[in-house]
């Protein structure tokens, strides 16, 4: 009789345990934007087999979080899942906060989410309470964090999701990853700002005066590449990124040659600070004509703007406040047989001996892309390109790893990993770095490379 009772008790406990639906939780791994009304902290997925309503979620902020900088913590409900994704594990049915919807990239899309709870935290442990009816099957919730506009960029937020309560009791939680600290960020440019559909291809430097200068494509009509209506924009911050001044346009070609703006695009910029003189340089590719299809395929061999993309510079001698007229250096550096010559987008560097260096990429006569560097020994008056670093590579970034030694980190069209090469003679000769095509995994995309001194 005792054995039967124990067995029945075990069966009863098991049935209670498995009757409680599991919550699958995924924490985001991106910065919290101070200027957004909503930032996704946690994605929650619940396959409601037994539970009928969502009651409560508890969070715990670490002791070093400055709660006075938090405007609100919110709980949203975002409906159910599509049958066609049956058997697949997703943590959201859609993207909750738009990235490409002009004017609406700072808050949740209200057509995709319903806010069911919100509070301003006054202590480290908080509860978001609701009594929300569940849809039979998969249900999606998410937790949003809104910071105050004066929150510091240096702040961090560490928060754990402690428990979720359903009408059937506390639900088991299955975490997709470990908890991590969230840093702060500022959305320097959002879709819709200054009437532009998108901003892409960013670069960031610090001037000799300590000013942050961000450079980017201003893509007015859409997010697509050249050829399109694109200018190069620059934003300045004199308080270490906390606030940003009105956008400046250092490179624009308007209706040059009687062609419309969308056939005079200039973009994919890089920015460089001359550490000796303080001059700031921006470089970009200007495409004239070429219809309205991709310049990558329509720029041809030759030297004139009617045939091939032009490599242009603009410089500032007053810490990025004003900019020179375009300086065309195509004749200095382009081989006439190349189809397309442009910079490696992002940033260039000023070497310890004063040499200025921009990464570059070009499509050769055989229509193969190649990456390398171009340099100036006379503070930007003249420029030179030596030899390519590696074939079938494109967007690259450069760093001086020791005096006179340059490392070039390249997007490799073969996929899988970044290509990395070293030159000790400004690109006349190159050797593969030990990490080449083996360490830095990538999805074949633009990347950044920054040197930070160990001391």
Short mmCIF file of C-alpha atoms in Angstrom, two decimals:
data_model
loop_
_atom_site.label_atom_id
_atom_site.label_comp_id
_atom_site.label_asym_id
_atom_site.label_seq_id
_atom_site.Cartn_x
_atom_site.Cartn_y
_atom_site.Cartn_z
CA UNK A 1 0.00 0.00 0.00
CA UNK A 2 2.91 2.35 0.84
CA UNK A 3 4.54 1.65 -2.51
CA UNK A 4 1.28 2.38 -4.34
CA UNK A 5 0.86 5.65 -2.41
CA UNK A 6 4.40 6.74 -3.24
CA UNK A 7 3.87 5.84 -6.90
CA UNK A 8 0.61 7.78 -7.05
CA UNK A 9 2.27 10.77 -5.39
CA UNK A 10 5.11 10.62 -7.95
CA UNK A 11 2.61 10.47 -10.83
CA UNK A 12 0.67 13.43 -9.36
CA UNK A 13 3.84 15.53 -8.92
CA UNK A 14 4.99 14.66 -12.44
CA UNK A 15 1.66 15.63 -13.95
CA UNK A 16 1.76 18.99 -12.10
CA UNK A 17 5.35 19.59 -13.23
CA UNK A 18 4.73 18.87 -16.91
CA UNK A 19 1.39 20.65 -16.95
CA UNK A 20 3.25 23.96 -16.34
CA UNK A 21 4.23 25.42 -19.67
CA UNK A 22 7.90 26.40 -20.12
CA UNK A 23 8.94 29.98 -20.91
CA UNK A 24 11.79 30.27 -23.40
CA UNK A 25 13.79 33.45 -22.81
CA UNK A 26 16.43 35.18 -24.91
CA UNK A 27 18.30 38.26 -23.72
CA UNK A 28 19.45 40.84 -26.25
CA UNK A 29 23.15 41.56 -26.82
CA UNK A 30 23.02 45.07 -28.21
CA UNK A 31 23.41 48.51 -26.57
CA UNK A 32 20.47 50.31 -25.01
CA UNK A 33 19.83 53.50 -27.00
CA UNK A 34 19.16 56.40 -24.65
CA UNK A 35 17.17 58.28 -27.29
CA UNK A 36 14.71 55.39 -27.82
CA UNK A 37 11.40 54.98 -26.03
CA UNK A 38 11.75 51.22 -26.34
CA UNK A 39 14.74 48.87 -26.27
CA UNK A 40 14.27 45.10 -26.26
CA UNK A 41 15.78 43.58 -23.10
CA UNK A 42 14.22 40.11 -23.15
CA UNK A 43 12.28 38.05 -25.68
CA UNK A 44 9.77 35.61 -24.14
CA UNK A 45 8.16 32.68 -25.94
CA UNK A 46 5.43 30.58 -24.31
CA UNK A 47 3.76 27.57 -25.90
CA UNK A 48 0.51 27.61 -23.93
CA UNK A 49 -0.72 24.05 -23.65
CA UNK A 50 -2.15 24.26 -20.13
CA UNK A 51 -1.90 27.89 -19.00
CA UNK A 52 -4.74 30.30 -19.78
CA UNK A 53 -3.27 33.64 -18.65
CA UNK A 54 0.02 35.44 -18.08
CA UNK A 55 0.21 36.92 -14.58
CA UNK A 56 3.61 38.32 -13.68
CA UNK A 57 7.27 38.60 -14.59
CA UNK A 58 9.92 39.46 -12.01
CA UNK A 59 13.22 41.21 -12.80
CA UNK A 60 16.23 41.96 -10.63
CA UNK A 61 18.63 44.81 -11.39
CA UNK A 62 22.15 44.58 -9.97
CA UNK A 63 23.11 46.88 -7.10
CA UNK A 64 25.33 49.10 -9.28
CA UNK A 65 22.53 50.04 -11.71
CA UNK A 66 21.52 53.69 -11.37
CA UNK A 67 17.75 53.27 -11.20
CA UNK A 68 17.22 57.05 -11.34
CA UNK A 69 18.36 56.96 -14.99
CA UNK A 70 15.58 54.52 -15.95
CA UNK A 71 12.35 56.06 -17.21
CA UNK A 72 10.31 52.85 -17.52
CA UNK A 73 10.34 49.08 -17.78
CA UNK A 74 7.53 47.74 -19.97
CA UNK A 75 5.94 44.40 -20.79
CA UNK A 76 4.54 43.94 -24.29
CA UNK A 77 2.43 41.19 -25.82
CA UNK A 78 2.99 40.41 -29.49
CA UNK A 79 0.52 37.69 -30.34
CA UNK A 80 1.04 34.21 -31.69
CA UNK A 81 3.00 32.32 -34.34
CA UNK A 82 2.37 31.49 -37.99
CA UNK A 83 1.57 27.87 -38.86
CA UNK A 84 4.18 27.92 -41.63
CA UNK A 85 6.91 28.28 -38.98
CA UNK A 86 5.63 25.27 -37.04
CA UNK A 87 8.51 23.27 -35.57
CA UNK A 88 10.93 26.22 -35.74
CA UNK A 89 12.24 28.02 -32.67
CA UNK A 90 11.78 31.79 -32.91
CA UNK A 91 11.66 34.35 -30.14
CA UNK A 92 9.58 36.96 -31.98
CA UNK A 93 7.04 36.89 -34.81
CA UNK A 94 8.42 40.14 -36.29
CA UNK A 95 10.95 42.87 -35.56
CA UNK A 96 9.36 44.85 -32.76
CA UNK A 97 11.20 48.15 -33.21
CA UNK A 98 11.51 49.30 -36.85
CA UNK A 99 14.95 50.05 -38.25
CA UNK A 100 13.96 51.32 -41.71
CA UNK A 101 10.61 53.02 -41.09
CA UNK A 102 11.36 56.76 -41.30
CA UNK A 103 10.38 58.60 -38.14
CA UNK A 104 9.46 55.45 -36.21
CA UNK A 105 12.76 53.85 -35.25
CA UNK A 106 12.74 55.02 -31.63
CA UNK A 107 9.70 53.13 -30.33
CA UNK A 108 7.78 49.88 -30.60
CA UNK A 109 5.56 49.46 -33.63
CA UNK A 110 2.12 49.61 -32.03
CA UNK A 111 0.60 47.42 -34.73
CA UNK A 112 2.87 44.55 -33.67
CA UNK A 113 2.77 44.90 -29.88
CA UNK A 114 0.35 45.71 -27.05
CA UNK A 115 1.77 47.18 -23.86
CA UNK A 116 0.27 45.25 -20.94
CA UNK A 117 2.33 46.55 -18.01
CA UNK A 118 4.72 49.40 -17.26
CA UNK A 119 6.46 50.83 -14.22
CA UNK A 120 9.31 53.08 -13.14
CA UNK A 121 11.66 51.04 -10.93
CA UNK A 122 12.37 52.40 -7.46
CA UNK A 123 14.10 49.30 -6.14
CA UNK A 124 16.26 46.55 -7.61
CA UNK A 125 13.59 43.83 -7.65
CA UNK A 126 10.46 44.67 -9.62
CA UNK A 127 7.31 42.88 -10.78
CA UNK A 128 5.41 43.58 -13.97
CA UNK A 129 1.87 42.45 -13.22
CA UNK A 130 -0.94 41.75 -15.64
CA UNK A 131 -3.71 39.22 -16.21
CA UNK A 132 -3.42 38.68 -19.93
CA UNK A 133 -5.37 35.95 -21.69
CA UNK A 134 -3.18 33.59 -23.71
CA UNK A 135 -3.81 32.45 -27.26
CA UNK A 136 -3.89 28.64 -27.56
CA UNK A 137 -0.38 27.63 -28.65
CA UNK A 138 2.63 29.92 -29.05
CA UNK A 139 2.50 33.36 -27.38
CA UNK A 140 5.15 36.08 -27.60
CA UNK A 141 5.96 38.66 -24.94
CA UNK A 142 8.92 41.01 -24.63
CA UNK A 143 10.37 43.35 -22.03
CA UNK A 144 11.40 46.88 -22.99
CA UNK A 145 13.69 49.35 -21.26
CA UNK A 146 13.40 53.12 -21.65
CA UNK A 147 16.15 55.34 -20.26
CA UNK A 148 15.87 59.00 -19.30
CA UNK A 149 17.25 61.41 -21.88
CA UNK A 150 19.99 62.52 -19.48
CA UNK A 151 21.27 59.00 -18.77
CA UNK A 152 25.05 58.74 -19.09
CA UNK A 153 26.66 56.91 -21.99
CA UNK A 154 29.04 55.41 -19.44
CA UNK A 155 26.25 53.69 -17.52
CA UNK A 156 25.56 49.98 -17.77
CA UNK A 157 22.48 47.92 -16.95
CA UNK A 158 22.72 44.43 -15.50
CA UNK A 159 19.35 42.76 -15.06
CA UNK A 160 18.15 39.20 -14.61
CA UNK A 161 14.76 37.72 -15.36
CA UNK A 162 13.97 35.88 -12.13
CA UNK A 163 10.55 34.32 -12.65
CA UNK A 164 7.39 34.21 -14.73
CA UNK A 165 4.02 33.43 -13.17
CA UNK A 166 1.10 31.99 -15.14
CA UNK A 167 -2.36 31.13 -13.87
CA UNK A 168 -1.03 27.62 -13.35
CA UNK A 169 1.85 28.84 -11.17
CA UNK A 170 5.50 29.76 -11.66
CA UNK A 171 6.67 28.54 -15.07
CA UNK A 172 9.96 26.75 -15.70
CA UNK A 173 12.34 29.06 -17.62
CA UNK A 174 14.64 27.93 -20.41
CA UNK A 175 17.30 30.60 -21.05
CA UNK A 176 18.85 30.67 -24.52
CA UNK A 177 22.02 32.34 -23.23
CA UNK A 178 23.73 33.71 -20.16
CA UNK A 179 22.91 37.10 -18.67
CA UNK A 180 25.11 39.95 -19.81
CA UNK A 181 25.69 43.62 -19.12
CA UNK A 182 24.02 46.19 -21.39
CA UNK A 183 25.97 49.30 -22.36
CA UNK A 184 24.37 52.58 -23.37
CA UNK A 185 24.34 54.07 -26.85
CA UNK A 186 22.97 57.02 -28.80
CA UNK A 187 21.28 56.77 -32.18
CA UNK A 188 23.31 59.49 -33.94
CA UNK A 189 21.18 59.16 -37.08
CA UNK A 190 17.78 57.48 -37.48
CA UNK A 191 15.80 56.73 -40.63
CA UNK A 192 13.76 59.82 -41.42
CA UNK A 193 16.14 62.33 -39.83
CA UNK A 194 16.67 65.37 -42.08
CA UNK A 195 14.34 63.83 -44.64
CA UNK A 196 16.62 60.89 -45.41
CA UNK A 197 15.27 57.36 -45.75
CA UNK A 198 18.42 55.74 -44.34
CA UNK A 199 21.95 56.30 -43.03
CA UNK A 200 24.57 53.63 -43.63
CA UNK A 201 28.32 52.87 -43.80
CA UNK A 202 29.51 54.60 -40.59
CA UNK A 203 33.00 55.66 -39.57
CA UNK A 204 34.10 57.29 -36.30
CA UNK A 205 37.23 59.17 -35.23
CA UNK A 206 38.39 61.47 -32.42
CA UNK A 207 39.98 64.74 -33.48
CA UNK A 208 43.05 66.26 -31.90
CA UNK A 209 40.66 68.52 -29.97
CA UNK A 210 38.80 65.53 -28.51
CA UNK A 211 35.78 65.98 -30.78
CA UNK A 212 33.99 62.85 -31.99
CA UNK A 213 33.30 62.91 -35.72
CA UNK A 214 30.95 60.37 -37.27
CA UNK A 215 30.78 59.99 -41.04
CA UNK A 216 28.14 58.09 -43.02
CA UNK A 217 26.08 57.81 -46.19
CA UNK A 218 22.96 59.98 -46.29
CA UNK A 219 20.73 57.76 -48.42
CA UNK A 220 17.77 59.98 -49.19
CA UNK A 221 15.50 57.71 -51.26
CA UNK A 222 16.17 54.24 -49.87
CA UNK A 223 18.86 52.15 -48.20
CA UNK A 224 20.37 50.81 -51.46
CA UNK A 225 23.94 51.37 -52.65
CA UNK A 226 25.25 53.70 -55.35
CA UNK A 227 24.06 54.63 -57.88
CA UNK A 228 21.41 56.58 -55.97
CA UNK A 229 20.73 59.95 -54.37
CA UNK A 230 23.42 59.73 -51.70
CA UNK A 231 25.58 62.38 -50.00
CA UNK A 232 28.26 62.03 -47.34
CA UNK A 233 27.24 63.36 -43.92
CA UNK A 234 29.26 64.20 -40.81
CA UNK A 235 28.07 64.59 -37.21
CA UNK A 236 30.10 66.23 -34.41
CA UNK A 237 29.99 65.67 -30.67
CA UNK A 238 32.01 67.79 -28.23
CA UNK A 239 30.84 65.93 -25.09
CA UNK A 240 32.13 62.42 -25.84
CA UNK A 241 29.04 61.32 -27.73
CA UNK A 242 26.35 62.37 -25.27
CA UNK A 243 24.87 64.93 -27.69
CA UNK A 244 25.41 65.59 -31.39
CA UNK A 245 25.33 68.74 -33.49
CA UNK A 246 23.29 69.27 -36.65
CA UNK A 247 24.46 67.16 -39.59
CA UNK A 248 27.00 68.65 -42.00
CA UNK A 249 27.47 67.61 -45.64
CA UNK A 250 31.16 67.59 -46.66
CA UNK A 251 30.59 65.84 -50.00
CA UNK A 252 27.66 66.36 -52.39
CA UNK A 253 27.49 66.72 -56.17
CA UNK A 254 23.90 67.82 -56.67
CA UNK A 255 23.01 67.97 -60.37
CA UNK A 256 26.57 68.08 -61.66
CA UNK A 257 26.84 67.92 -65.44
CA UNK A 258 23.10 68.37 -65.84
CA UNK A 259 22.36 64.91 -64.45
CA UNK A 260 19.85 64.40 -61.60
CA UNK A 261 20.98 64.02 -58.01
CA UNK A 262 20.29 60.28 -58.08
CA UNK A 263 22.92 59.97 -60.85
CA UNK A 264 25.52 61.98 -58.93
CA UNK A 265 25.71 59.93 -55.76
CA UNK A 266 28.78 59.94 -53.52
CA UNK A 267 29.27 57.49 -50.69
CA UNK A 268 30.87 54.63 -48.78
CA UNK A 269 33.01 57.16 -46.86
CA UNK A 270 36.01 56.86 -44.61
CA UNK A 271 37.39 59.51 -42.26
CA UNK A 272 40.93 60.22 -41.05
CA UNK A 273 42.56 62.61 -38.55
CA UNK A 274 46.06 63.88 -39.30
CA UNK A 275 47.58 63.70 -35.82
CA UNK A 276 50.39 66.10 -36.75
CA UNK A 277 48.36 68.94 -38.30
CA UNK A 278 44.84 68.30 -36.96
CA UNK A 279 43.40 68.28 -40.47
CA UNK A 280 40.45 65.93 -40.88
CA UNK A 281 39.99 64.11 -44.20
CA UNK A 282 36.89 62.43 -45.62
CA UNK A 283 37.17 60.21 -48.69
CA UNK A 284 34.35 58.75 -50.81
CA UNK A 285 33.45 57.42 -54.26
CA UNK A 286 31.56 59.77 -56.60
CA UNK A 287 29.55 58.08 -59.33
CA UNK A 288 28.41 60.26 -62.25
CA UNK A 289 25.79 58.87 -64.63
CA UNK A 290 25.56 55.05 -64.62
CA UNK A 291 21.77 55.13 -64.77
CA UNK A 292 20.24 54.05 -61.48
CA UNK A 293 21.73 50.62 -61.13
CA UNK A 294 24.59 49.46 -58.94
CA UNK A 295 27.82 51.36 -59.54
CA UNK A 296 29.74 48.23 -58.55
CA UNK A 297 28.74 46.71 -61.90
CA UNK A 298 28.44 49.87 -64.02
CA UNK A 299 31.67 51.71 -63.27
CA UNK A 300 34.08 50.90 -66.09
CA UNK A 301 37.74 51.17 -67.04
CA UNK A 302 39.04 54.62 -67.91
CA UNK A 303 39.65 57.82 -65.96
CA UNK A 304 36.86 60.31 -66.70
CA UNK A 305 33.75 60.74 -64.57
CA UNK A 306 31.58 59.69 -67.52
CA UNK A 307 33.28 56.28 -67.54
CA UNK A 308 34.41 55.42 -64.04
CA UNK A 309 33.86 56.26 -60.38
CA UNK A 310 35.90 59.18 -59.08
CA UNK A 311 37.88 59.07 -55.85
CA UNK A 312 37.26 62.35 -54.01
CA UNK A 313 38.38 63.96 -50.75
CA UNK A 314 37.18 66.82 -48.58
CA UNK A 315 39.18 68.28 -45.71
CA UNK A 316 38.47 70.33 -42.62
CA UNK A 317 41.05 72.51 -40.84
CA UNK A 318 38.68 73.73 -38.10
CA UNK A 319 37.86 70.50 -36.27
CA UNK A 320 35.09 69.42 -38.65
CA UNK A 321 33.02 72.60 -38.54
CA UNK A 322 33.51 73.51 -42.22
CA UNK A 323 34.70 71.49 -45.19
CA UNK A 324 36.58 72.15 -48.41
CA UNK A 325 35.22 71.71 -51.90
CA UNK A 326 35.76 68.20 -53.33
CA UNK A 327 39.35 67.29 -54.21
CA UNK A 328 39.47 64.70 -57.02
CA UNK A 329 42.53 62.43 -56.77
CA UNK A 330 41.46 59.81 -59.33
CA UNK A 331 44.30 60.74 -61.72
CA UNK A 332 46.85 60.33 -58.93
CA UNK A 333 46.01 56.79 -57.87
CA UNK A 334 43.77 54.91 -60.33
CA UNK A 335 45.07 52.45 -62.90
CA UNK A 336 43.10 53.15 -66.13
CA UNK A 337 42.41 49.42 -66.55
CA UNK A 338 40.60 49.17 -63.22
CA UNK A 339 36.81 49.18 -63.36
CA UNK A 340 36.18 50.75 -59.97
CA UNK A 341 38.45 52.30 -57.32
CA UNK A 342 37.11 53.31 -53.92
CA UNK A 343 38.14 53.53 -50.29
CA UNK A 344 37.69 50.92 -47.60
CA UNK A 345 34.74 52.45 -45.71
CA UNK A 346 35.09 53.36 -42.05
CA UNK A 347 38.29 55.13 -41.10
CA UNK A 348 41.88 55.77 -42.11
CA UNK A 349 44.88 56.31 -39.85
CA UNK A 350 47.78 58.66 -39.20
CA UNK A 351 50.96 56.63 -38.71
CA UNK A 352 53.53 57.49 -36.05
CA UNK A 353 55.84 59.02 -38.68
CA UNK A 354 53.00 61.22 -40.00
CA UNK A 355 52.09 59.14 -43.04
CA UNK A 356 48.36 59.22 -43.79
CA UNK A 357 46.80 55.90 -44.80
CA UNK A 358 43.38 54.97 -46.15
CA UNK A 359 42.39 51.37 -46.95
CA UNK A 360 41.22 50.96 -50.55
CA UNK A 361 39.53 48.42 -52.82
CA UNK A 362 39.42 48.15 -56.60
CA UNK A 363 37.92 45.97 -59.30
CA UNK A 364 40.67 45.06 -61.74
CA UNK A 365 40.58 44.53 -65.50
CA UNK A 366 39.44 40.93 -64.97
CA UNK A 367 36.55 42.12 -62.78
CA UNK A 368 38.13 40.70 -59.63
CA UNK A 369 37.97 42.86 -56.48
CA UNK A 370 41.14 43.47 -54.48
CA UNK A 371 41.99 45.30 -51.25
CA UNK A 372 45.05 47.35 -50.34
CA UNK A 373 46.06 50.76 -48.99
CA UNK A 374 46.82 54.21 -50.31
CA UNK A 375 49.06 56.67 -48.51
CA UNK A 376 50.32 60.25 -48.40
CA UNK A 377 53.74 61.37 -47.19
CA UNK A 378 52.99 65.09 -47.55
CA UNK A 379 49.91 65.69 -45.36
CA UNK A 380 47.43 64.80 -48.10
CA UNK A 381 48.82 66.80 -51.02
CA UNK A 382 49.62 63.67 -53.05
CA UNK A 383 48.59 60.04 -52.71
CA UNK A 384 49.96 56.70 -53.91
CA UNK A 385 48.86 53.06 -54.18
CA UNK A 386 51.41 50.24 -54.34
CA UNK A 387 50.25 46.59 -54.61
CA UNK A 388 47.14 44.69 -53.60
CA UNK A 389 47.12 42.72 -50.36
CA UNK A 390 44.86 39.84 -51.44
CA UNK A 391 42.55 39.09 -54.36
CA UNK A 392 38.79 38.62 -54.11
CA UNK A 393 38.63 40.96 -51.12
CA UNK A 394 36.77 44.26 -50.72
CA UNK A 395 35.94 46.44 -47.68
CA UNK A 396 39.05 46.65 -45.48
CA UNK A 397 40.33 48.50 -42.43
CA UNK A 398 43.90 49.27 -41.43
CA UNK A 399 45.87 49.65 -38.19
CA UNK A 400 49.54 50.35 -37.39
CA UNK A 401 50.35 47.43 -35.09
CA UNK A 402 53.92 48.62 -34.48
CA UNK A 403 55.91 51.53 -35.91
CA UNK A 404 55.93 51.20 -39.70
CA UNK A 405 53.95 47.94 -39.74
CA UNK A 406 50.40 47.98 -41.11
CA UNK A 407 47.77 45.29 -40.61
CA UNK A 408 44.98 45.18 -43.21
CA UNK A 409 41.79 43.38 -42.17
CA UNK A 410 39.64 42.55 -45.22
CA UNK A 411 36.18 41.38 -46.14
CA UNK A 412 36.83 38.16 -48.05
CA UNK A 413 34.31 37.13 -50.70
CA UNK A 414 35.19 33.49 -50.16
CA UNK A 415 33.17 33.70 -46.95
CA UNK A 416 33.76 32.19 -43.55
CA UNK A 417 36.56 34.31 -42.08
CA UNK A 418 38.26 37.67 -42.45
CA UNK A 419 41.46 37.93 -44.47
CA UNK A 420 44.38 39.57 -42.64
CA UNK A 421 47.69 40.71 -44.16
CA UNK A 422 50.76 42.63 -43.00
CA UNK A 423 52.95 45.13 -44.85
CA UNK A 424 56.15 46.80 -43.65
CA UNK A 425 56.62 48.98 -46.75
CA UNK A 426 53.23 50.69 -47.30
CA UNK A 427 51.90 47.97 -49.55
CA UNK A 428 54.82 47.18 -51.83
CA UNK A 429 54.91 43.68 -50.33
CA UNK A 430 52.43 41.76 -48.19
CA UNK A 431 52.52 38.68 -45.98
CA UNK A 432 49.65 36.72 -44.49
CA UNK A 433 49.04 37.22 -40.78
CA UNK A 434 48.68 34.00 -38.68
CA UNK A 435 45.01 34.88 -38.10
CA UNK A 436 44.30 35.08 -41.84
CA UNK A 437 41.17 33.17 -42.88
CA UNK A 438 41.13 31.22 -39.63
CA UNK A 439 40.16 33.27 -36.57
CA UNK A 440 37.74 36.11 -37.26
CA UNK A 441 34.47 34.65 -38.51
CA UNK A 442 32.30 36.92 -40.65
CA UNK A 443 29.13 36.94 -42.76
CA UNK A 444 31.04 38.70 -45.63
CA UNK A 445 30.43 42.26 -44.51
CA UNK A 446 32.01 45.60 -43.61
CA UNK A 447 33.91 45.56 -40.30
CA UNK A 448 35.95 47.83 -38.02
CA UNK A 449 39.54 47.61 -36.78
CA UNK A 450 40.82 49.74 -33.90
CA UNK A 451 44.24 49.78 -32.28
CA UNK A 452 44.21 50.23 -28.48
CA UNK A 453 47.53 50.59 -26.68
CA UNK A 454 47.97 48.02 -23.92
CA UNK A 455 49.10 50.63 -21.39
#
